Amino acid sequence: MKNVDVNPIIEICAVNKSYEGRPVLADINLAIRPGELICVIGASGCGKSTLLNLIGGFVKADRGEIRLNGRLVEKPCRQCIMVFQEFDQLFTWQTVRHNIEFPLKNAPERLSHQEIRSRADHYLAMVKLTDFGDYYPNQLSGGMKQRTALARALALSPQLLLMDEPFGSLDAQTKKELQETLLEIRQETRATTVFVTHDIREALYLADRIVVLKAGAVAAVIKNQTRNTDETRVAEITALLSP
Amino acid sequence: MKIKAIFLKPYAKYIWIILMLVAWEVTAKLAPVSPLAFPSLELILAALIDSVINGDILMQMAFSLGLILIGLGIGVVLAFLMSFLSVVSPVFASFTDTCVSIFHPLPGIALLPLIILWIGTGSMAILFVIVHSVLWPMILNMTAGFKAIPEVYKKIGMNYEFNTLQSIIRIFVPASLSFLIAGLKISWARGWRAAISAEMIFGASGGIGGIGWYIFNKRVFMDTAGVYAGILMIIAVGIFVEDVVFGKLEKNTIKKWGVA
Protein backbone atom coordinates (compact mmCIF):
# COMPACT_ATOMS: atom_id res chain seq x y z
CA MET A 1 0.00 0.00 0.00
CA LYS A 2 2.93 2.35 0.62
CA ASN A 3 3.56 4.90 -2.03
CA VAL A 4 7.18 4.16 -2.80
CA ASP A 5 8.09 7.10 -5.02
CA VAL A 6 7.21 9.80 -2.46
CA ASN A 7 9.11 9.95 0.81
CA PRO A 8 6.80 10.42 3.77
CA ILE A 9 6.99 13.80 5.47
CA ILE A 10 6.18 12.23 8.80
CA GLU A 11 7.12 8.74 9.89
CA ILE A 12 5.82 7.41 13.17
CA CYS A 13 7.50 4.16 14.17
CA ALA A 14 6.37 1.98 17.08
CA VAL A 15 5.57 4.94 19.30
CA ASN A 16 4.45 4.31 22.88
CA LYS A 17 3.42 6.85 25.45
CA SER A 18 2.04 6.49 28.94
CA TYR A 19 1.19 8.98 31.65
CA GLU A 20 1.85 7.89 35.24
CA GLY A 21 1.96 4.24 34.29
CA ARG A 22 -1.30 4.41 32.34
CA PRO A 23 -0.66 3.65 28.66
CA VAL A 24 -2.13 6.29 26.35
CA LEU A 25 -0.66 5.26 23.03
CA ALA A 26 0.60 1.77 22.21
CA ASP A 27 2.73 0.86 19.22
CA ILE A 28 1.58 3.54 16.81
CA ASN A 29 2.87 3.28 13.23
CA LEU A 30 1.93 5.80 10.60
CA ALA A 31 3.44 7.45 7.55
CA ILE A 32 2.09 10.71 6.19
CA ARG A 33 2.90 11.82 2.67
CA PRO A 34 3.49 15.44 1.64
CA GLY A 35 0.29 17.31 0.86
CA GLU A 36 -1.97 14.86 2.63
CA LEU A 37 -4.74 15.91 4.96
CA ILE A 38 -5.02 13.29 7.67
CA CYS A 39 -7.85 13.35 10.17
CA VAL A 40 -7.24 11.56 13.45
CA ILE A 41 -10.53 10.56 14.98
CA GLY A 42 -11.46 8.89 18.23
CA ALA A 43 -13.41 9.19 21.45
CA SER A 44 -12.15 11.62 24.08
CA GLY A 45 -9.23 10.23 26.03
CA CYS A 46 -8.20 7.86 23.22
CA GLY A 47 -4.86 9.61 22.83
CA LYS A 48 -5.44 11.66 19.71
CA SER A 49 -4.25 14.93 21.23
CA THR A 50 -1.26 13.12 22.69
CA LEU A 51 -0.41 11.83 19.24
CA LEU A 52 -0.55 15.36 17.85
CA ASN A 53 1.63 16.67 20.68
CA LEU A 54 4.13 13.88 20.00
CA ILE A 55 4.32 14.78 16.31
CA GLY A 56 4.77 18.44 17.23
CA GLY A 57 7.54 17.60 19.69
CA PHE A 58 5.62 19.06 22.65
CA VAL A 59 5.84 15.75 24.54
CA LYS A 60 8.39 12.96 24.27
CA ALA A 61 7.60 9.36 23.38
CA ASP A 62 8.51 6.65 25.87
CA ARG A 63 9.54 4.33 23.07
CA GLY A 64 9.65 4.53 19.31
CA GLU A 65 10.49 7.52 17.17
CA ILE A 66 8.93 10.19 15.02
CA ARG A 67 10.74 11.65 12.02
CA LEU A 68 9.93 14.85 10.17
CA ASN A 69 11.53 14.70 6.72
CA GLY A 70 13.83 11.98 7.99
CA ARG A 71 14.98 14.03 10.97
CA LEU A 72 14.13 12.91 14.48
CA VAL A 73 11.55 15.16 16.19
CA GLU A 74 12.92 16.14 19.59
CA LYS A 75 11.34 19.50 20.32
CA PRO A 76 8.79 21.83 18.72
CA CYS A 77 9.97 23.62 15.60
CA ARG A 78 8.83 26.31 13.20
CA GLN A 79 8.36 23.82 10.35
CA CYS A 80 5.58 22.18 12.27
CA ILE A 81 3.01 24.63 13.61
CA MET A 82 0.17 23.77 15.93
CA VAL A 83 -3.28 25.37 15.85
CA PHE A 84 -5.20 24.88 19.09
CA GLN A 85 -8.84 24.59 20.00
CA GLU A 86 -8.64 27.39 22.58
CA PHE A 87 -9.77 30.80 21.42
CA ASP A 88 -7.22 32.40 23.73
CA GLN A 89 -4.33 31.17 21.60
CA LEU A 90 -4.34 34.61 19.96
CA PHE A 91 -2.25 37.31 21.57
CA THR A 92 -4.80 39.64 23.15
CA TRP A 93 -2.39 42.59 23.02
CA GLN A 94 -2.02 42.52 19.27
CA THR A 95 -4.40 43.20 16.41
CA VAL A 96 -5.30 40.45 13.96
CA ARG A 97 -2.64 41.70 11.56
CA HIS A 98 0.03 41.88 14.24
CA ASN A 99 -0.86 38.41 15.46
CA ILE A 100 -0.20 37.11 11.95
CA GLU A 101 2.98 39.16 11.62
CA PHE A 102 4.28 38.10 15.05
CA PRO A 103 6.03 34.86 14.00
CA LEU A 104 7.42 36.59 10.91
CA LYS A 105 8.86 39.50 12.88
CA ASN A 106 10.54 37.06 15.22
CA ALA A 107 11.85 34.82 12.48
CA PRO A 108 15.51 33.83 12.49
CA GLU A 109 15.72 34.77 8.80
CA ARG A 110 15.38 38.56 8.77
CA LEU A 111 12.41 39.53 6.64
CA SER A 112 11.95 43.04 5.31
CA HIS A 113 9.10 45.19 6.53
CA GLN A 114 7.39 45.00 3.16
CA GLU A 115 7.80 41.25 2.92
CA ILE A 116 6.15 40.81 6.33
CA ARG A 117 3.31 43.15 5.41
CA SER A 118 2.61 41.53 2.09
CA ARG A 119 2.68 38.05 3.60
CA ALA A 120 0.24 39.15 6.29
CA ASP A 121 -2.02 40.67 3.61
CA HIS A 122 -1.87 37.44 1.66
CA TYR A 123 -2.91 35.24 4.56
CA LEU A 124 -5.49 37.73 5.83
CA ALA A 125 -7.15 37.46 2.43
CA MET A 126 -6.81 33.68 2.45
CA VAL A 127 -8.80 33.37 5.69
CA LYS A 128 -11.19 36.13 4.55
CA LEU A 129 -10.28 38.64 7.25
CA THR A 130 -8.93 41.43 5.05
CA ASP A 131 -11.28 43.99 6.61
CA PHE A 132 -10.51 42.92 10.18
CA GLY A 133 -6.75 43.43 10.30
CA ASP A 134 -6.97 46.25 12.82
CA TYR A 135 -9.33 44.48 15.22
CA TYR A 136 -8.18 43.19 18.57
CA PRO A 137 -8.99 39.54 19.39
CA ASN A 138 -11.57 40.53 22.03
CA GLN A 139 -13.59 42.21 19.26
CA LEU A 140 -13.80 39.03 17.17
CA SER A 141 -16.22 36.12 17.09
CA GLY A 142 -14.97 32.62 17.84
CA GLY A 143 -14.84 31.72 14.16
CA MET A 144 -12.82 34.80 13.30
CA LYS A 145 -10.38 34.05 16.11
CA GLN A 146 -9.79 30.59 14.69
CA ARG A 147 -9.37 32.05 11.20
CA THR A 148 -6.72 34.37 12.61
CA ALA A 149 -4.98 31.48 14.35
CA LEU A 150 -4.99 29.56 11.06
CA ALA A 151 -3.52 32.53 9.19
CA ARG A 152 -0.85 32.97 11.86
CA ALA A 153 0.13 29.32 11.47
CA LEU A 154 0.16 29.52 7.68
CA ALA A 155 2.21 32.72 7.64
CA LEU A 156 5.33 30.71 8.45
CA SER A 157 4.67 28.39 5.48
CA PRO A 158 5.18 25.38 7.72
CA GLN A 159 5.81 21.97 6.20
CA LEU A 160 3.27 20.50 8.54
CA LEU A 161 0.15 21.96 10.08
CA LEU A 162 -1.09 20.34 13.27
CA MET A 163 -4.67 21.13 14.19
CA ASP A 164 -6.05 20.10 17.56
CA GLU A 165 -9.84 20.25 17.19
CA PRO A 166 -9.59 23.85 15.98
CA PHE A 167 -13.28 24.06 15.12
CA GLY A 168 -14.44 22.08 18.15
CA SER A 169 -15.93 25.04 20.01
CA LEU A 170 -17.76 26.61 17.06
CA ASP A 171 -21.41 26.51 16.11
CA ALA A 172 -22.42 24.28 13.19
CA GLN A 173 -22.71 27.06 10.60
CA THR A 174 -19.36 28.68 11.45
CA LYS A 175 -17.73 25.26 11.57
CA LYS A 176 -18.95 24.54 8.05
CA GLU A 177 -17.59 27.84 6.76
CA LEU A 178 -14.21 27.23 8.33
CA GLN A 179 -14.04 23.72 6.94
CA GLU A 180 -14.63 25.14 3.47
CA THR A 181 -11.95 27.76 4.00
CA LEU A 182 -9.54 25.07 5.15
CA LEU A 183 -10.16 23.03 2.00
CA GLU A 184 -9.66 26.11 -0.19
CA ILE A 185 -6.41 26.88 1.60
CA ARG A 186 -5.29 23.34 1.04
CA GLN A 187 -5.96 23.66 -2.67
CA GLU A 188 -3.76 26.72 -2.71
CA THR A 189 -0.93 25.79 -0.37
CA ARG A 190 -0.88 21.96 -0.47
CA ALA A 191 0.09 22.13 3.19
CA THR A 192 0.37 18.73 4.84
CA THR A 193 -2.11 18.69 7.69
CA VAL A 194 -2.84 16.46 10.64
CA PHE A 195 -6.28 17.36 11.94
CA VAL A 196 -7.60 15.93 15.18
CA THR A 197 -11.36 15.83 15.65
CA HIS A 198 -14.06 13.77 17.31
CA ASP A 199 -16.61 14.79 14.68
CA ILE A 200 -16.95 11.96 12.15
CA ARG A 201 -18.67 14.13 9.55
CA GLU A 202 -15.90 16.69 9.80
CA ALA A 203 -13.32 13.96 9.19
CA LEU A 204 -15.24 12.61 6.21
CA TYR A 205 -15.58 16.08 4.76
CA LEU A 206 -11.94 17.10 5.13
CA ALA A 207 -9.63 14.12 5.10
CA ASP A 208 -7.70 12.26 2.42
CA ARG A 209 -7.23 9.51 4.96
CA ILE A 210 -8.86 8.98 8.31
CA VAL A 211 -6.92 7.42 11.15
CA VAL A 212 -9.27 5.83 13.66
CA LEU A 213 -7.78 5.67 17.15
CA LYS A 214 -9.30 3.40 19.73
CA ALA A 215 -7.94 2.90 23.23
CA GLY A 216 -4.53 4.18 22.24
CA ALA A 217 -4.07 2.06 19.14
CA VAL A 218 -4.74 2.58 15.44
CA ALA A 219 -7.97 0.69 14.82
CA ALA A 220 -8.13 1.49 11.11
CA VAL A 221 -6.76 3.79 8.43
CA ILE A 222 -9.49 4.62 5.95
CA LYS A 223 -9.00 6.09 2.51
CA ASN A 224 -11.41 8.90 1.90
CA GLN A 225 -11.05 9.99 -1.72
CA THR A 226 -14.79 10.38 -2.20
CA ARG A 227 -15.34 12.82 0.71
CA ASN A 228 -18.75 11.28 0.96
CA THR A 229 -20.43 12.32 4.23
CA ASP A 230 -23.64 10.32 3.96
CA GLU A 231 -25.07 8.31 6.82
CA THR A 232 -23.76 4.89 5.75
CA ARG A 233 -20.19 6.16 5.85
CA VAL A 234 -20.79 7.79 9.21
CA ALA A 235 -22.28 4.55 10.53
CA GLU A 236 -19.28 2.61 9.21
CA ILE A 237 -16.84 4.70 11.20
CA THR A 238 -19.08 4.85 14.25
CA ALA A 239 -19.01 1.05 14.24
CA LEU A 240 -15.20 1.13 14.22
CA LEU A 241 -15.17 3.51 17.18
CA SER A 242 -17.67 1.69 19.37
CA PRO A 243 -16.26 -0.92 21.73
CA MET B 1 -32.40 61.82 40.04
CA LYS B 2 -30.29 64.37 38.21
CA ILE B 3 -28.06 64.90 41.25
CA LYS B 4 -27.57 61.16 41.62
CA ALA B 5 -26.47 60.96 37.99
CA ILE B 6 -23.80 63.59 38.59
CA PHE B 7 -22.25 61.53 41.38
CA LEU B 8 -22.03 58.45 39.18
CA LYS B 9 -19.77 60.27 36.73
CA PRO B 10 -15.98 59.79 36.81
CA TYR B 11 -15.53 63.44 37.81
CA ALA B 12 -17.64 62.93 40.97
CA LYS B 13 -14.35 62.83 42.91
CA TYR B 14 -13.74 66.48 42.11
CA ILE B 15 -17.23 67.51 43.23
CA TRP B 16 -16.55 65.90 46.61
CA ILE B 17 -13.22 67.66 46.82
CA ILE B 18 -14.88 71.02 46.21
CA LEU B 19 -17.52 70.27 48.88
CA MET B 20 -14.77 69.34 51.34
CA LEU B 21 -12.90 72.56 50.61
CA VAL B 22 -16.07 74.57 51.19
CA ALA B 23 -16.62 72.78 54.52
CA TRP B 24 -13.01 73.51 55.42
CA GLU B 25 -13.33 77.18 54.65
CA VAL B 26 -16.59 77.52 56.60
CA THR B 27 -15.00 75.86 59.63
CA ALA B 28 -11.90 78.00 59.44
CA LYS B 29 -13.95 81.18 59.15
CA LEU B 30 -16.85 80.55 61.54
CA ALA B 31 -15.70 78.03 64.14
CA PRO B 32 -13.55 79.10 67.11
CA VAL B 33 -10.36 77.44 65.84
CA SER B 34 -6.82 78.74 65.99
CA PRO B 35 -5.48 79.72 62.55
CA LEU B 36 -2.23 78.06 63.62
CA ALA B 37 -3.92 74.66 63.67
CA PHE B 38 -6.63 75.29 61.12
CA PRO B 39 -5.58 77.96 58.62
CA SER B 40 -8.10 79.20 56.09
CA LEU B 41 -7.83 78.27 52.43
CA GLU B 42 -6.51 81.74 51.54
CA LEU B 43 -3.58 81.29 53.91
CA ILE B 44 -2.83 77.82 52.59
CA LEU B 45 -3.16 78.97 49.01
CA ALA B 46 -0.95 81.99 49.69
CA ALA B 47 1.69 79.71 51.23
CA LEU B 48 1.42 77.37 48.27
CA ILE B 49 1.69 80.14 45.67
CA ASP B 50 4.56 81.72 47.56
CA SER B 51 6.38 78.42 47.66
CA VAL B 52 5.69 77.72 43.98
CA ILE B 53 6.95 81.16 42.98
CA ASN B 54 10.19 80.90 44.93
CA GLY B 55 10.52 77.40 43.53
CA ASP B 56 11.05 75.70 46.84
CA ILE B 57 8.09 73.31 46.82
CA LEU B 58 8.52 72.38 43.16
CA MET B 59 12.18 71.61 43.63
CA GLN B 60 11.49 69.50 46.70
CA MET B 61 8.72 67.68 44.85
CA ALA B 62 10.93 67.10 41.81
CA PHE B 63 13.63 65.74 44.09
CA SER B 64 11.20 63.29 45.73
CA LEU B 65 9.70 62.22 42.42
CA GLY B 66 13.14 61.74 40.93
CA LEU B 67 14.10 59.46 43.82
CA ILE B 68 10.88 57.48 43.41
CA LEU B 69 11.42 57.08 39.68
CA ILE B 70 14.96 55.80 40.16
CA GLY B 71 13.78 53.51 42.96
CA LEU B 72 10.90 52.21 40.86
CA GLY B 73 13.29 51.57 37.97
CA ILE B 74 15.76 49.64 40.13
CA GLY B 75 12.94 47.76 41.87
CA VAL B 76 11.27 46.74 38.61
CA VAL B 77 14.54 45.55 37.07
CA LEU B 78 15.42 43.52 40.18
CA ALA B 79 11.87 42.12 40.34
CA PHE B 80 12.11 41.12 36.69
CA LEU B 81 15.43 39.38 37.26
CA MET B 82 14.14 37.45 40.25
CA SER B 83 10.87 36.55 38.49
CA PHE B 84 12.78 35.46 35.40
CA LEU B 85 15.09 33.22 37.43
CA SER B 86 12.02 31.85 39.21
CA VAL B 87 10.52 30.84 35.86
CA VAL B 88 13.78 29.17 34.83
CA SER B 89 14.49 27.37 38.08
CA PRO B 90 12.00 25.94 40.58
CA VAL B 91 14.75 26.00 43.21
CA PHE B 92 15.19 29.72 42.75
CA ALA B 93 11.40 30.10 42.75
CA SER B 94 11.22 28.65 46.25
CA PHE B 95 14.01 31.03 47.33
CA THR B 96 12.05 33.97 45.88
CA ASP B 97 8.87 32.80 47.63
CA THR B 98 10.72 32.69 50.94
CA CYS B 99 12.21 36.16 50.45
CA VAL B 100 8.80 37.59 49.58
CA SER B 101 7.13 36.09 52.63
CA ILE B 102 9.89 37.46 54.87
CA PHE B 103 10.30 40.94 53.43
CA HIS B 104 6.91 41.78 51.93
CA PRO B 105 5.21 42.41 55.31
CA LEU B 106 8.20 44.39 56.59
CA PRO B 107 7.74 48.18 56.23
CA GLY B 108 10.83 49.92 54.86
CA ILE B 109 10.64 52.45 57.68
CA ALA B 110 11.21 49.65 60.20
CA LEU B 111 14.52 49.00 58.48
CA LEU B 112 15.56 52.62 58.66
CA PRO B 113 17.69 52.39 61.84
CA LEU B 114 19.63 49.56 60.22
CA ILE B 115 19.93 51.37 56.91
CA ILE B 116 21.34 54.39 58.72
CA LEU B 117 23.93 52.10 60.29
CA TRP B 118 24.82 50.54 56.95
CA ILE B 119 24.84 53.47 54.56
CA GLY B 120 24.24 56.51 56.72
CA THR B 121 21.56 59.13 56.19
CA GLY B 122 20.86 60.70 52.83
CA SER B 123 19.51 60.01 49.38
CA MET B 124 21.04 56.55 49.14
CA ALA B 125 19.25 55.48 52.32
CA ILE B 126 15.95 56.84 51.02
CA LEU B 127 16.54 55.04 47.72
CA PHE B 128 17.17 51.83 49.63
CA VAL B 129 13.84 52.18 51.45
CA ILE B 130 12.05 52.87 48.15
CA VAL B 131 13.60 49.87 46.40
CA HIS B 132 12.62 47.69 49.35
CA SER B 133 9.03 48.99 49.14
CA VAL B 134 8.85 48.41 45.38
CA LEU B 135 10.65 45.11 44.98
CA TRP B 136 8.47 42.67 46.92
CA PRO B 137 4.99 43.62 45.73
CA MET B 138 6.39 43.79 42.20
CA ILE B 139 7.84 40.27 42.42
CA LEU B 140 4.59 39.02 43.92
CA ASN B 141 2.60 40.40 41.00
CA MET B 142 5.11 39.43 38.31
CA THR B 143 5.38 35.83 39.40
CA ALA B 144 1.59 35.60 39.82
CA GLY B 145 1.20 37.04 36.32
CA PHE B 146 3.69 34.59 34.82
CA LYS B 147 1.96 31.70 36.58
CA ALA B 148 -1.38 32.75 35.12
CA ILE B 149 -0.09 32.57 31.52
CA PRO B 150 -2.31 30.17 29.53
CA GLU B 151 -0.62 26.89 28.63
CA VAL B 152 -1.16 27.57 24.90
CA TYR B 153 1.03 30.69 25.04
CA LYS B 154 3.90 28.62 26.41
CA LYS B 155 3.40 26.06 23.67
CA ILE B 156 3.31 28.77 21.02
CA GLY B 157 6.59 30.18 22.33
CA MET B 158 8.12 26.70 22.07
CA ASN B 159 6.66 26.29 18.60
CA TYR B 160 8.38 29.49 17.42
CA GLU B 161 11.64 28.13 18.89
CA PHE B 162 11.95 30.96 21.43
CA ASN B 163 14.35 30.50 24.31
CA THR B 164 13.09 31.28 27.83
CA LEU B 165 14.16 34.93 27.74
CA GLN B 166 12.52 35.49 24.34
CA SER B 167 9.33 33.79 25.51
CA ILE B 168 9.22 35.97 28.60
CA ILE B 169 9.87 39.26 26.84
CA ARG B 170 7.76 38.64 23.74
CA ILE B 171 4.88 36.66 25.25
CA PHE B 172 4.88 36.50 29.06
CA VAL B 173 5.33 40.21 29.77
CA PRO B 174 2.57 41.50 27.47
CA ALA B 175 0.32 38.58 28.41
CA SER B 176 0.60 39.40 32.12
CA LEU B 177 0.51 43.18 31.74
CA SER B 178 -2.62 43.55 33.89
CA PHE B 179 -0.68 41.94 36.76
CA LEU B 180 2.36 44.09 36.05
CA ILE B 181 0.35 47.31 36.07
CA ALA B 182 -1.37 46.28 39.31
CA GLY B 183 2.09 45.58 40.77
CA LEU B 184 3.37 48.92 39.55
CA LYS B 185 0.43 50.73 41.18
CA ILE B 186 1.02 49.05 44.54
CA SER B 187 4.76 49.62 44.24
CA TRP B 188 4.30 53.28 43.41
CA ALA B 189 1.95 53.81 46.36
CA ARG B 190 4.29 52.05 48.77
CA GLY B 191 7.41 53.71 47.43
CA TRP B 192 5.80 57.12 47.64
CA ARG B 193 4.75 56.64 51.28
CA ALA B 194 8.13 55.22 52.23
CA ALA B 195 10.03 58.03 50.53
CA ILE B 196 8.06 60.78 52.26
CA SER B 197 8.35 59.11 55.65
CA ALA B 198 12.08 58.61 55.24
CA GLU B 199 12.58 62.19 54.08
CA MET B 200 10.83 63.45 57.20
CA ILE B 201 13.35 61.65 59.33
CA PHE B 202 16.61 62.77 57.74
CA GLY B 203 15.96 64.60 54.49
CA ALA B 204 18.28 67.48 55.25
CA SER B 205 21.56 65.63 55.26
CA GLY B 206 21.20 64.36 51.71
CA GLY B 207 20.95 67.11 49.14
CA ILE B 208 17.80 69.21 49.22
CA GLY B 209 15.62 66.93 51.29
CA GLY B 210 12.45 66.26 49.33
CA ILE B 211 8.79 67.04 49.96
CA GLY B 212 8.73 65.11 53.25
CA TRP B 213 11.52 67.24 54.56
CA TYR B 214 9.73 70.34 53.28
CA ILE B 215 6.65 69.52 55.40
CA PHE B 216 8.77 68.68 58.43
CA ASN B 217 10.64 71.95 58.10
CA LYS B 218 7.44 73.98 57.85
CA ARG B 219 6.22 72.42 61.07
CA VAL B 220 9.45 73.22 62.84
CA PHE B 221 8.91 76.89 61.99
CA MET B 222 5.24 76.67 62.97
CA ASP B 223 4.19 77.52 59.38
CA THR B 224 1.01 75.45 59.48
CA ALA B 225 -0.28 76.83 56.18
CA GLY B 226 3.00 75.68 54.62
CA VAL B 227 2.49 72.18 56.05
CA TYR B 228 -0.93 72.04 54.43
CA ALA B 229 0.50 73.34 51.16
CA GLY B 230 2.97 70.44 51.17
CA ILE B 231 0.21 67.96 51.94
CA LEU B 232 -1.90 69.40 49.11
CA MET B 233 1.00 68.90 46.70
CA ILE B 234 1.34 65.29 47.79
CA ILE B 235 -2.38 64.68 47.26
CA ALA B 236 -2.27 66.40 43.86
CA VAL B 237 0.66 64.30 42.70
CA GLY B 238 -1.05 61.14 44.00
CA ILE B 239 -4.24 61.87 42.09
CA PHE B 240 -2.27 62.83 38.97
CA VAL B 241 -0.27 59.60 38.96
CA GLU B 242 -3.31 57.44 39.68
CA ASP B 243 -5.73 59.10 37.25
CA VAL B 244 -3.52 60.40 34.48
CA VAL B 245 -0.39 58.24 34.39
CA PHE B 246 -1.88 54.85 35.29
CA GLY B 247 -5.27 55.76 33.81
CA LYS B 248 -3.70 56.47 30.42
CA LEU B 249 -1.48 53.42 30.63
CA GLU B 250 -4.46 51.16 31.31
CA LYS B 251 -6.64 52.81 28.69
CA ASN B 252 -4.00 52.30 26.00
CA THR B 253 -3.20 48.73 26.94
CA ILE B 254 -5.29 46.31 28.96
CA LYS B 255 -8.58 48.22 28.60
CA LYS B 256 -8.08 48.49 24.83
CA TRP B 257 -7.28 44.79 24.60
CA GLY B 258 -10.28 43.84 26.72
CA VAL B 259 -8.23 41.99 29.33
CA ALA B 260 -8.64 44.40 32.25
Coordinates of N, CA, C and O in Angstrom, one line a residue, chain A residues 13 23 30 33 37 63 90 96 100 112 115 129-130 132 134 140 142 144 151 159 172 189 204 206-207 222 240:
Chain A
C13 N 7.1 5.6 14.1 CA 7.5 4.2 14.2 C 7.4 3.7 15.6 O 8.1 4.1 16.5
P23 N -1.0 3.5 30.1 CA -0.7 3.7 28.7 C -1.7 4.5 27.9 O -2.9 4.3 28.1
L30 N 2.7 5.0 11.6 CA 1.9 5.8 10.6 C 2.9 6.6 9.7 O 3.9 7.1 10.2
R33 N 2.2 11.3 3.9 CA 2.9 11.8 2.7 C 2.7 13.3 2.5 O 1.7 13.9 3.0
L37 N -4.0 15.4 3.8 CA -4.7 15.9 5.0 C -5.2 14.7 5.7 O -6.1 13.9 5.2
R63 N 8.8 5.2 24.0 CA 9.5 4.3 23.1 C 9.1 4.7 21.7 O 8.1 5.3 21.4
L90 N -4.8 33.3 20.6 CA -4.3 34.6 20.0 C -3.8 35.5 21.0 O -4.1 35.4 22.2
V96 N -5.3 41.6 14.8 CA -5.3 40.4 14.0 C -4.1 40.5 13.1 O -3.3 39.5 13.0
I100 N -0.7 37.9 13.1 CA -0.2 37.1 12.0 C 1.3 37.5 11.7 O 2.1 36.6 11.3
S112 N 12.1 41.6 5.4 CA 11.9 43.0 5.3 C 10.5 43.4 5.8 O 9.6 42.6 5.8
E115 N 8.0 42.7 3.1 CA 7.8 41.3 2.9 C 6.8 40.8 4.0 O 5.9 40.0 3.7
L129 N -10.2 37.7 6.2 CA -10.3 38.6 7.2 C -9.6 40.0 6.8 O -9.2 40.7 7.7
T130 N -9.6 40.2 5.5 CA -8.9 41.4 5.1 C -9.4 42.7 5.8 O -8.6 43.6 6.1
F132 N -10.5 43.0 8.7 CA -10.5 42.9 10.2 C -9.1 43.0 10.7 O -8.9 42.7 11.9
D134 N -7.3 45.3 11.7 CA -7.0 46.2 12.8 C -7.8 45.9 14.1 O -7.8 46.7 15.0
L140 N -13.5 40.0 18.2 CA -13.8 39.0 17.2 C -14.7 37.9 17.7 O -14.8 37.6 18.9
G142 N -15.8 33.8 17.7 CA -15.0 32.6 17.8 C -14.4 32.1 16.5 O -13.2 31.8 16.4
M144 N -13.9 33.9 13.8 CA -12.8 34.8 13.3 C -11.5 34.6 14.1 O -10.4 34.7 13.5
A151 N -4.4 31.7 10.0 CA -3.5 32.5 9.2 C -2.2 32.7 9.8 O -1.1 32.7 9.1
Q159 N 5.9 23.2 7.0 CA 5.8 22.0 6.2 C 4.7 21.1 6.7 O 4.1 20.3 5.9
A172 N -22.4 25.1 14.4 CA -22.4 24.3 13.2 C -22.2 25.1 11.9 O -21.4 24.7 11.1
T189 N -2.3 25.9 -1.0 CA -0.9 25.8 -0.4 C -0.4 24.4 -0.4 O 0.8 24.1 -0.3
L204 N -14.9 13.1 7.6 CA -15.2 12.6 6.2 C -15.2 13.7 5.2 O -14.9 13.6 4.0
L206 N -13.2 16.5 5.3 CA -11.9 17.1 5.1 C -10.8 16.1 4.6 O -10.0 16.5 3.8
A207 N -10.9 14.9 5.1 CA -9.6 14.1 5.1 C -9.4 13.4 3.8 O -10.3 13.1 3.0
I222 N -8.5 4.7 7.0 CA -9.5 4.6 5.9 C -9.2 5.6 4.9 O -9.0 6.8 5.2
L240 N -16.6 1.3 13.9 CA -15.2 1.1 14.2 C -14.8 1.7 15.6 O -14.0 1.2 16.3

